XYZ file of C-alpha atoms in Angstrom:
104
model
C 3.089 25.007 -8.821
C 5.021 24.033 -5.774
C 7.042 21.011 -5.320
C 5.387 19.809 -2.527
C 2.061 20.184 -4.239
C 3.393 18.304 -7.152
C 4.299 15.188 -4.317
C 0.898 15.525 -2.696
C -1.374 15.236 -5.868
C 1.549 12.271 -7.514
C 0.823 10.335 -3.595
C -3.093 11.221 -4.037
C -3.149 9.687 -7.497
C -0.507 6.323 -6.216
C -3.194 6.144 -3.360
C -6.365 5.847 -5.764
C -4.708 3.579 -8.401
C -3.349 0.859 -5.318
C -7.179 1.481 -4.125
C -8.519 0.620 -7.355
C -6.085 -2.381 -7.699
C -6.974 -3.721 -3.944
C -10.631 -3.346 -4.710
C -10.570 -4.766 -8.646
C -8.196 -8.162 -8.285
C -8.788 -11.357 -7.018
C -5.255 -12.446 -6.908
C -3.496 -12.259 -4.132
C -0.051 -11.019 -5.720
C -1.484 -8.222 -7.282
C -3.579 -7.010 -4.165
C -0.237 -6.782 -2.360
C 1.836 -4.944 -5.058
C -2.000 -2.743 -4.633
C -1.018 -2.079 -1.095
C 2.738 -1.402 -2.038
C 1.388 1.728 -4.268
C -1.100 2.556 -1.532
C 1.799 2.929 1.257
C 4.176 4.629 -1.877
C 1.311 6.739 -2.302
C 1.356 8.096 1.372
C 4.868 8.339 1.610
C 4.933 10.990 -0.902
C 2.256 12.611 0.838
C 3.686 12.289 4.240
C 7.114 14.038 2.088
C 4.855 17.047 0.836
C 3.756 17.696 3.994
C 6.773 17.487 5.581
C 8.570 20.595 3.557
C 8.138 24.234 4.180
C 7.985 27.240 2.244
C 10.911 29.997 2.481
C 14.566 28.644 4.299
C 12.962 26.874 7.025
C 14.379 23.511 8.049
C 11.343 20.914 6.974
C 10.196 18.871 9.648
C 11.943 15.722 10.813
C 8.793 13.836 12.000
C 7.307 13.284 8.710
C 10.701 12.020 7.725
C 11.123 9.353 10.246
C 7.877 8.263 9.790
C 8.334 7.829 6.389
C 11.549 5.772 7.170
C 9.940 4.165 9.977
C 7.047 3.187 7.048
C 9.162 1.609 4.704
C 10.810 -0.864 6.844
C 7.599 -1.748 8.346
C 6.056 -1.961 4.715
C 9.198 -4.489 3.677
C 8.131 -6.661 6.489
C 4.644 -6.718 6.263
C 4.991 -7.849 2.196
C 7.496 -10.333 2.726
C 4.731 -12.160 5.622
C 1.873 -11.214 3.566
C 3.951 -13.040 0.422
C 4.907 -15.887 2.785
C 1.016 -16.248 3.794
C 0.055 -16.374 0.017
C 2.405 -18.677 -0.561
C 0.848 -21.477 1.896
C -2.500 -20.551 0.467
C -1.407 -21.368 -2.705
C 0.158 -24.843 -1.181
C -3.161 -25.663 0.527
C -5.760 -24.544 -1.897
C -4.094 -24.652 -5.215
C -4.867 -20.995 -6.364
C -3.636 -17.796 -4.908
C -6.784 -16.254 -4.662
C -8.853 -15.886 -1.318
C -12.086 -18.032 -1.625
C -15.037 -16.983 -2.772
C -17.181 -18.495 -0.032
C -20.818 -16.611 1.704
C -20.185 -16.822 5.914
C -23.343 -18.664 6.863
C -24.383 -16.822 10.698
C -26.033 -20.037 11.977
């Protein structure tokens, strides 16, 4: 078993459990550390695509989107935290509400 197939099935299974943890929580906190493991998750799979068998130089594109990833990922939690945060000042619970869209 190759590394890179060891990275590929470790970001498959990060993917599914930050899917399962954006789908299965209420609270807001946890569905963004859900969406931390979900990008983690595709990080390692972008990295296991990026290498190459034999003494071939792996592919830099993967790489700088994977670097390109994580400093849009540190961004996009710390406004997603600062969003929860208000939510939690206005409603009083960090959860999104629970509330049917009427369509009249």
């Amino acid at each position: 078993m190759s590394a890179a197939l060891i990275y590929g099935l470790v970001g498959v299974g990060l993917f599914a459990i930050g899917l399962h943890g954006l789908l299965r929580y209420r609270h807001l906190l946890r569905k963004i550390l859900a969406l931390n493991i979900m990008g983690s998750g595709v990080f390692l799979l972008l990295a296991a695509l990026a290498t190459r068998t034999g003494t071939a130089i792996p592919d830099p594109v993967p790489h700088a989107m994977i670097i390109t990833g994580i400093v849009v990922a540190v961004a996009a939690t710390a406004m997603a935290l600062v969003l929860m945060l208000k939510l939690t000042a206005i409603t009083g619970q960090p959860v999104l509400p629970n509330k049917e869209v009427n369509s009249e």
